[in-house]
Amino acid sequence: MQPQKLDSVGVNECPTCAAPITGDRFQVGEVVTCGGCSAELEVVGLAPLRFAEAPEVEEDWGE
Amino acid sequence: MKVNLVYTRLRTEERMIADALRARGVTVETHSDAGMVLPLDRERWGDGAPVLMRSMSFTRSRYLASILEVKGSRVLNSAHAIATCGDKALTTLALAAKDVPMPWSFLGFEEQAVVDEVDRRGYPSVTKPVLGSWGRMVARMDSKSAAEGLMSMRFEMGGAQDHVALVQQYIDKPGYDLRVYVMGKAVGGIRRRSEHWITNTARGAMPERYDVPPSHAKLAELAAQAVGGDILAVDLLETRDGQVMVNEINHCVEFARSIEVTQIPLPELMADYVLGVLR
């Protein structure tokens, strides 16, 4: 089955360059680097494995 | 032995802390704050194990810590420490209550009144949002026109919670500031060097090794006691004539940008501290 794109979320792939990303030990919220384009990605779902571009900052983030 | 680690994103820091805990035989259960929906009651959360709060979001960490404490969990840092450290005005007030040396500062709620007080105190001075981090929206006011412009923006934009002006004395630093890590006692520190007057590593400051002298350690420990935290990073400002003051205190200690340079084993130190709480 072809992976589907949902609102800039990649399913089993990088939402930026579409490089395939597979694995079964991810956690929601984990930040990974795409091996294809080096984009910082955040795991936003596990079944199916979904990735979104990781936001660099939110209003109340930080130490 | 078990610890619940609450996170927003599993960054380098969270991975390293979890690994250090596991290496000490502690079971680490991770919880994404995005998925936490907690009843507001006294029912125990899960198995009641201590919680290491590593949520990046001030809003989420403050509420989650508050809820979990009511449910009987020991949370590090405590809800009180998070609420205090996450708000620069409350941090300053807690330090003032304990006579901790710091730059002068004041809080105001109306544009013209704040500009008048800035003008009365003289230039330069610094204004920063009471809630915020990584050096964002910290601005230096070198003249009355700058103060008028910045305060106009401060009070014209955002909502009621944004219409608070924190103004602080500008400290002419010798090209760096200092950060001391405190876990009950001072355990190490870094120097953050920058040609820019803002010295956050998130803004490009370069971390350097810094052997914390006893006087700095004592000051940082006093500041940590003032806000009542377990695991904290206390930011110190040094003047060109060697005076040292407390600037801010951080409740969710980050170290990914500095650990390689400083070689301070913060994940291990944090894990040891948590282990002490478990025992």
PDB file of N, CA and C in Angstrom, chain B residues 184-250:
ATOM      1  N   GLY B 184      20.607  20.139  45.386  1.00  0.00           N
ATOM      2  CA  GLY B 184      20.869  20.184  46.813  1.00  0.00           C
ATOM      3  C   GLY B 184      22.119  21.010  47.085  1.00  0.00           C
ATOM      4  N   LYS B 185      23.188  20.647  46.404  1.00  0.00           N
ATOM      5  CA  LYS B 185      24.431  21.431  46.467  1.00  0.00           C
ATOM      6  C   LYS B 185      24.920  21.684  45.039  1.00  0.00           C
ATOM      7  N   ALA B 186      25.799  22.645  44.905  1.00  0.00           N
ATOM      8  CA  ALA B 186      26.347  22.949  43.583  1.00  0.00           C
ATOM      9  C   ALA B 186      27.199  21.774  43.109  1.00  0.00           C
ATOM     10  N   VAL B 187      26.957  21.315  41.879  1.00  0.00           N
ATOM     11  CA  VAL B 187      27.674  20.134  41.381  1.00  0.00           C
ATOM     12  C   VAL B 187      28.564  20.458  40.178  1.00  0.00           C
ATOM     13  N   GLY B 188      28.534  21.691  39.717  1.00  0.00           N
ATOM     14  CA  GLY B 188      29.363  22.064  38.572  1.00  0.00           C
ATOM     15  C   GLY B 188      28.763  23.265  37.881  1.00  0.00           C
ATOM     16  N   GLY B 189      29.434  23.695  36.823  1.00  0.00           N
ATOM     17  CA  GLY B 189      28.920  24.870  36.126  1.00  0.00           C
ATOM     18  C   GLY B 189      29.548  25.044  34.759  1.00  0.00           C
ATOM     19  N   ILE B 190      28.998  25.995  34.022  1.00  0.00           N
ATOM     20  CA  ILE B 190      29.567  26.342  32.724  1.00  0.00           C
ATOM     21  C   ILE B 190      29.662  27.859  32.618  1.00  0.00           C
ATOM     22  N   ARG B 191      30.604  28.290  31.813  1.00  0.00           N
ATOM     23  CA  ARG B 191      30.690  29.703  31.438  1.00  0.00           C
ATOM     24  C   ARG B 191      30.140  29.808  30.023  1.00  0.00           C
ATOM     25  N   ARG B 192      29.288  30.805  29.784  1.00  0.00           N
ATOM     26  CA  ARG B 192      28.691  30.974  28.451  1.00  0.00           C
ATOM     27  C   ARG B 192      29.235  32.268  27.859  1.00  0.00           C
ATOM     28  N   ARG B 193      30.092  32.093  26.869  1.00  0.00           N
ATOM     29  CA  ARG B 193      30.791  33.260  26.312  1.00  0.00           C
ATOM     30  C   ARG B 193      30.134  33.701  25.004  1.00  0.00           C
ATOM     31  N   SER B 194      29.943  34.996  24.884  1.00  0.00           N
ATOM     32  CA  SER B 194      29.335  35.529  23.672  1.00  0.00           C
ATOM     33  C   SER B 194      29.759  36.980  23.478  1.00  0.00           C
ATOM     34  N   GLU B 195      29.909  37.376  22.220  1.00  0.00           N
ATOM     35  CA  GLU B 195      30.158  38.790  21.932  1.00  0.00           C
ATOM     36  C   GLU B 195      28.866  39.584  22.044  1.00  0.00           C
ATOM     37  N   HIS B 196      27.740  38.874  21.998  1.00  0.00           N
ATOM     38  CA  HIS B 196      26.446  39.528  22.165  1.00  0.00           C
ATOM     39  C   HIS B 196      26.161  39.637  23.659  1.00  0.00           C
ATOM     40  N   TRP B 197      25.390  40.641  24.049  1.00  0.00           N
ATOM     41  CA  TRP B 197      25.104  40.810  25.487  1.00  0.00           C
ATOM     42  C   TRP B 197      24.140  39.752  26.005  1.00  0.00           C
ATOM     43  N   ILE B 198      23.407  39.096  25.090  1.00  0.00           N
ATOM     44  CA  ILE B 198      22.553  37.964  25.492  1.00  0.00           C
ATOM     45  C   ILE B 198      23.390  36.702  25.399  1.00  0.00           C
ATOM     46  N   THR B 199      23.475  35.949  26.499  1.00  0.00           N
ATOM     47  CA  THR B 199      24.453  34.856  26.565  1.00  0.00           C
ATOM     48  C   THR B 199      23.808  33.473  26.690  1.00  0.00           C
ATOM     49  N   ASN B 200      22.610  33.311  26.129  1.00  0.00           N
ATOM     50  CA  ASN B 200      22.010  31.966  26.114  1.00  0.00           C
ATOM     51  C   ASN B 200      22.715  31.109  25.061  1.00  0.00           C
ATOM     52  N   THR B 201      22.968  29.844  25.398  1.00  0.00           N
ATOM     53  CA  THR B 201      23.540  28.957  24.389  1.00  0.00           C
ATOM     54  C   THR B 201      22.548  28.760  23.241  1.00  0.00           C
ATOM     55  N   ALA B 202      21.245  28.888  23.548  1.00  0.00           N
ATOM     56  CA  ALA B 202      20.237  28.803  22.486  1.00  0.00           C
ATOM     57  C   ALA B 202      20.384  29.954  21.495  1.00  0.00           C
ATOM     58  N   ARG B 203      21.091  31.004  21.898  1.00  0.00           N
ATOM     59  CA  ARG B 203      21.312  32.156  21.024  1.00  0.00           C
ATOM     60  C   ARG B 203      22.750  32.198  20.515  1.00  0.00           C
ATOM     61  N   GLY B 204      23.447  31.089  20.665  1.00  0.00           N
ATOM     62  CA  GLY B 204      24.763  30.986  20.043  1.00  0.00           C
ATOM     63  C   GLY B 204      25.952  31.201  20.958  1.00  0.00           C
ATOM     64  N   ALA B 205      25.711  31.428  22.251  1.00  0.00           N
ATOM     65  CA  ALA B 205      26.844  31.580  23.172  1.00  0.00           C
ATOM     66  C   ALA B 205      27.615  30.263  23.241  1.00  0.00           C
ATOM     67  N   MET B 206      28.930  30.371  23.406  1.00  0.00           N
ATOM     68  CA  MET B 206      29.770  29.177  23.437  1.00  0.00           C
ATOM     69  C   MET B 206      30.005  28.737  24.881  1.00  0.00           C
ATOM     70  N   PRO B 207      29.665  27.487  25.180  1.00  0.00           N
ATOM     71  CA  PRO B 207      29.916  27.005  26.540  1.00  0.00           C
ATOM     72  C   PRO B 207      31.390  26.724  26.770  1.00  0.00           C
ATOM     73  N   GLU B 208      31.858  27.015  27.976  1.00  0.00           N
ATOM     74  CA  GLU B 208      33.254  26.743  28.344  1.00  0.00           C
ATOM     75  C   GLU B 208      33.276  26.079  29.717  1.00  0.00           C
ATOM     76  N   ARG B 209      34.366  25.427  29.994  1.00  0.00           N
ATOM     77  CA  ARG B 209      34.565  24.859  31.337  1.00  0.00           C
ATOM     78  C   ARG B 209      34.678  25.983  32.355  1.00  0.00           C
ATOM     79  N   TYR B 210      34.194  25.716  33.516  1.00  0.00           N
ATOM     80  CA  TYR B 210      34.232  26.729  34.586  1.00  0.00           C
ATOM     81  C   TYR B 210      34.225  25.992  35.919  1.00  0.00           C
ATOM     82  N   ASP B 211      35.313  26.091  36.628  1.00  0.00           N
ATOM     83  CA  ASP B 211      35.404  25.483  37.948  1.00  0.00           C
ATOM     84  C   ASP B 211      34.756  26.438  38.941  1.00  0.00           C
ATOM     85  N   VAL B 212      33.660  25.996  39.518  1.00  0.00           N
ATOM     86  CA  VAL B 212      32.850  26.880  40.361  1.00  0.00           C
ATOM     87  C   VAL B 212      33.582  27.163  41.673  1.00  0.00           C
ATOM     88  N   PRO B 213      33.918  28.418  41.938  1.00  0.00           N
ATOM     89  CA  PRO B 213      34.560  28.715  43.209  1.00  0.00           C
ATOM     90  C   PRO B 213      33.540  28.646  44.351  1.00  0.00           C
ATOM     91  N   PRO B 214      34.021  28.433  45.571  1.00  0.00           N
ATOM     92  CA  PRO B 214      33.097  28.271  46.705  1.00  0.00           C
ATOM     93  C   PRO B 214      32.106  29.423  46.865  1.00  0.00           C
ATOM     94  N   SER B 215      32.556  30.656  46.582  1.00  0.00           N
ATOM     95  CA  SER B 215      31.645  31.798  46.762  1.00  0.00           C
ATOM     96  C   SER B 215      30.492  31.735  45.756  1.00  0.00           C
ATOM     97  N   HIS B 216      30.768  31.307  44.526  1.00  0.00           N
ATOM     98  CA  HIS B 216      29.719  31.177  43.511  1.00  0.00           C
ATOM     99  C   HIS B 216      28.789  30.011  43.870  1.00  0.00           C
ATOM    100  N   ALA B 217      29.377  28.926  44.340  1.00  0.00           N
ATOM    101  CA  ALA B 217      28.579  27.755  44.729  1.00  0.00           C
ATOM    102  C   ALA B 217      27.610  28.129  45.842  1.00  0.00           C
ATOM    103  N   LYS B 218      28.105  28.870  46.815  1.00  0.00           N
ATOM    104  CA  LYS B 218      27.280  29.261  47.957  1.00  0.00           C
ATOM    105  C   LYS B 218      26.121  30.147  47.504  1.00  0.00           C
ATOM    106  N   LEU B 219      26.412  31.076  46.594  1.00  0.00           N
ATOM    107  CA  LEU B 219      25.381  31.977  46.075  1.00  0.00           C
ATOM    108  C   LEU B 219      24.321  31.194  45.306  1.00  0.00           C
ATOM    109  N   ALA B 220      24.761  30.271  44.458  1.00  0.00           N
ATOM    110  CA  ALA B 220      23.818  29.468  43.669  1.00  0.00           C
ATOM    111  C   ALA B 220      22.962  28.587  44.578  1.00  0.00           C
ATOM    112  N   GLU B 221      23.568  28.024  45.605  1.00  0.00           N
ATOM    113  CA  GLU B 221      22.808  27.180  46.545  1.00  0.00           C
ATOM    114  C   GLU B 221      21.770  28.005  47.302  1.00  0.00           C
ATOM    115  N   LEU B 222      22.141  29.212  47.669  1.00  0.00           N
ATOM    116  CA  LEU B 222      21.207  30.120  48.349  1.00  0.00           C
ATOM    117  C   LEU B 222      20.014  30.435  47.438  1.00  0.00           C
ATOM    118  N   ALA B 223      20.312  30.676  46.159  1.00  0.00           N
ATOM    119  CA  ALA B 223      19.255  30.974  45.188  1.00  0.00           C
ATOM    120  C   ALA B 223      18.341  29.762  45.005  1.00  0.00           C
ATOM    121  N   ALA B 224      18.939  28.577  44.922  1.00  0.00           N
ATOM    122  CA  ALA B 224      18.148  27.354  44.748  1.00  0.00           C
ATOM    123  C   ALA B 224      17.234  27.122  45.949  1.00  0.00           C
ATOM    124  N   GLN B 225      17.763  27.392  47.142  1.00  0.00           N
ATOM    125  CA  GLN B 225      16.936  27.251  48.353  1.00  0.00           C
ATOM    126  C   GLN B 225      15.771  28.240  48.328  1.00  0.00           C
ATOM    127  N   ALA B 226      16.030  29.420  47.774  1.00  0.00           N
ATOM    128  CA  ALA B 226      14.994  30.465  47.747  1.00  0.00           C
ATOM    129  C   ALA B 226      13.780  30.047  46.924  1.00  0.00           C
ATOM    130  N   VAL B 227      14.012  29.276  45.855  1.00  0.00           N
ATOM    131  CA  VAL B 227      12.888  28.844  45.013  1.00  0.00           C
ATOM    132  C   VAL B 227      12.447  27.417  45.340  1.00  0.00           C
ATOM    133  N   GLY B 228      13.223  26.726  46.166  1.00  0.00           N
ATOM    134  CA  GLY B 228      12.807  25.411  46.645  1.00  0.00           C
ATOM    135  C   GLY B 228      12.875  24.298  45.621  1.00  0.00           C
ATOM    136  N   GLY B 229      13.870  24.330  44.747  1.00  0.00           N
ATOM    137  CA  GLY B 229      13.945  23.312  43.709  1.00  0.00           C
ATOM    138  C   GLY B 229      14.872  22.166  44.052  1.00  0.00           C
ATOM    139  N   ASP B 230      14.737  21.065  43.303  1.00  0.00           N
ATOM    140  CA  ASP B 230      15.606  19.893  43.475  1.00  0.00           C
ATOM    141  C   ASP B 230      16.785  19.940  42.518  1.00  0.00           C
ATOM    142  N   ILE B 231      16.474  20.090  41.223  1.00  0.00           N
ATOM    143  CA  ILE B 231      17.497  20.037  40.169  1.00  0.00           C
ATOM    144  C   ILE B 231      17.372  21.329  39.363  1.00  0.00           C
ATOM    145  N   LEU B 232      18.330  22.208  39.524  1.00  0.00           N
ATOM    146  CA  LEU B 232      18.193  23.553  38.956  1.00  0.00           C
ATOM    147  C   LEU B 232      19.485  24.012  38.299  1.00  0.00           C
ATOM    148  N   ALA B 233      19.338  24.974  37.405  1.00  0.00           N
ATOM    149  CA  ALA B 233      20.492  25.673  36.843  1.00  0.00           C
ATOM    150  C   ALA B 233      20.346  27.147  37.209  1.00  0.00           C
ATOM    151  N   VAL B 234      21.302  27.645  37.962  1.00  0.00           N
ATOM    152  CA  VAL B 234      21.245  29.033  38.438  1.00  0.00           C
ATOM    153  C   VAL B 234      22.180  29.874  37.570  1.00  0.00           C
ATOM    154  N   ASP B 235      21.620  30.887  36.928  1.00  0.00           N
ATOM    155  CA  ASP B 235      22.413  31.763  36.070  1.00  0.00           C
ATOM    156  C   ASP B 235      22.935  32.947  36.876  1.00  0.00           C
ATOM    157  N   LEU B 236      24.247  33.106  36.835  1.00  0.00           N
ATOM    158  CA  LEU B 236      24.893  34.199  37.568  1.00  0.00           C
ATOM    159  C   LEU B 236      25.444  35.223  36.575  1.00  0.00           C
ATOM    160  N   LEU B 237      25.413  36.468  36.989  1.00  0.00           N
ATOM    161  CA  LEU B 237      26.025  37.546  36.220  1.00  0.00           C
ATOM    162  C   LEU B 237      27.218  38.061  37.004  1.00  0.00           C
ATOM    163  N   GLU B 238      28.302  38.230  36.288  1.00  0.00           N
ATOM    164  CA  GLU B 238      29.495  38.785  36.913  1.00  0.00           C
ATOM    165  C   GLU B 238      29.732  40.165  36.301  1.00  0.00           C
ATOM    166  N   THR B 239      29.989  41.138  37.146  1.00  0.00           N
ATOM    167  CA  THR B 239      30.282  42.470  36.628  1.00  0.00           C
ATOM    168  C   THR B 239      31.772  42.546  36.298  1.00  0.00           C
ATOM    169  N   ARG B 240      32.146  43.604  35.595  1.00  0.00           N
ATOM    170  CA  ARG B 240      33.558  43.746  35.213  1.00  0.00           C
ATOM    171  C   ARG B 240      34.461  43.972  36.419  1.00  0.00           C
ATOM    172  N   ASP B 241      33.853  44.407  37.536  1.00  0.00           N
ATOM    173  CA  ASP B 241      34.684  44.582  38.738  1.00  0.00           C
ATOM    174  C   ASP B 241      34.534  43.410  39.717  1.00  0.00           C
ATOM    175  N   GLY B 242      33.988  42.288  39.213  1.00  0.00           N
ATOM    176  CA  GLY B 242      34.041  41.054  39.994  1.00  0.00           C
ATOM    177  C   GLY B 242      32.868  40.791  40.915  1.00  0.00           C
ATOM    178  N   GLN B 243      31.862  41.673  40.922  1.00  0.00           N
ATOM    179  CA  GLN B 243      30.652  41.393  41.713  1.00  0.00           C
ATOM    180  C   GLN B 243      29.876  40.261  41.043  1.00  0.00           C
ATOM    181  N   VAL B 244      29.236  39.423  41.842  1.00  0.00           N
ATOM    182  CA  VAL B 244      28.453  38.322  41.273  1.00  0.00           C
ATOM    183  C   VAL B 244      27.021  38.409  41.787  1.00  0.00           C
ATOM    184  N   MET B 245      26.078  38.255  40.859  1.00  0.00           N
ATOM    185  CA  MET B 245      24.658  38.333  41.210  1.00  0.00           C
ATOM    186  C   MET B 245      23.901  37.196  40.537  1.00  0.00           C
ATOM    187  N   VAL B 246      22.730  36.908  41.056  1.00  0.00           N
ATOM    188  CA  VAL B 246      21.873  35.891  40.444  1.00  0.00           C
ATOM    189  C   VAL B 246      20.960  36.568  39.424  1.00  0.00           C
ATOM    190  N   ASN B 247      20.851  35.968  38.246  1.00  0.00           N
ATOM    191  CA  ASN B 247      20.008  36.537  37.203  1.00  0.00           C
ATOM    192  C   ASN B 247      18.689  35.772  37.068  1.00  0.00           C
ATOM    193  N   GLU B 248      18.799  34.487  36.777  1.00  0.00           N
ATOM    194  CA  GLU B 248      17.594  33.675  36.580  1.00  0.00           C
ATOM    195  C   GLU B 248      17.857  32.266  37.099  1.00  0.00           C
ATOM    196  N   ILE B 249      16.786  31.495  37.239  1.00  0.00           N
ATOM    197  CA  ILE B 249      16.926  30.096  37.658  1.00  0.00           C
ATOM    198  C   ILE B 249      16.088  29.236  36.717  1.00  0.00           C
ATOM    199  N   ASN B 250      16.654  28.138  36.264  1.00  0.00           N
ATOM    200  CA  ASN B 250      15.995  27.264  35.288  1.00  0.00           C
ATOM    201  C   ASN B 250      15.591  25.944  35.936  1.00  0.00           C
TER     202      ASN B 250
END
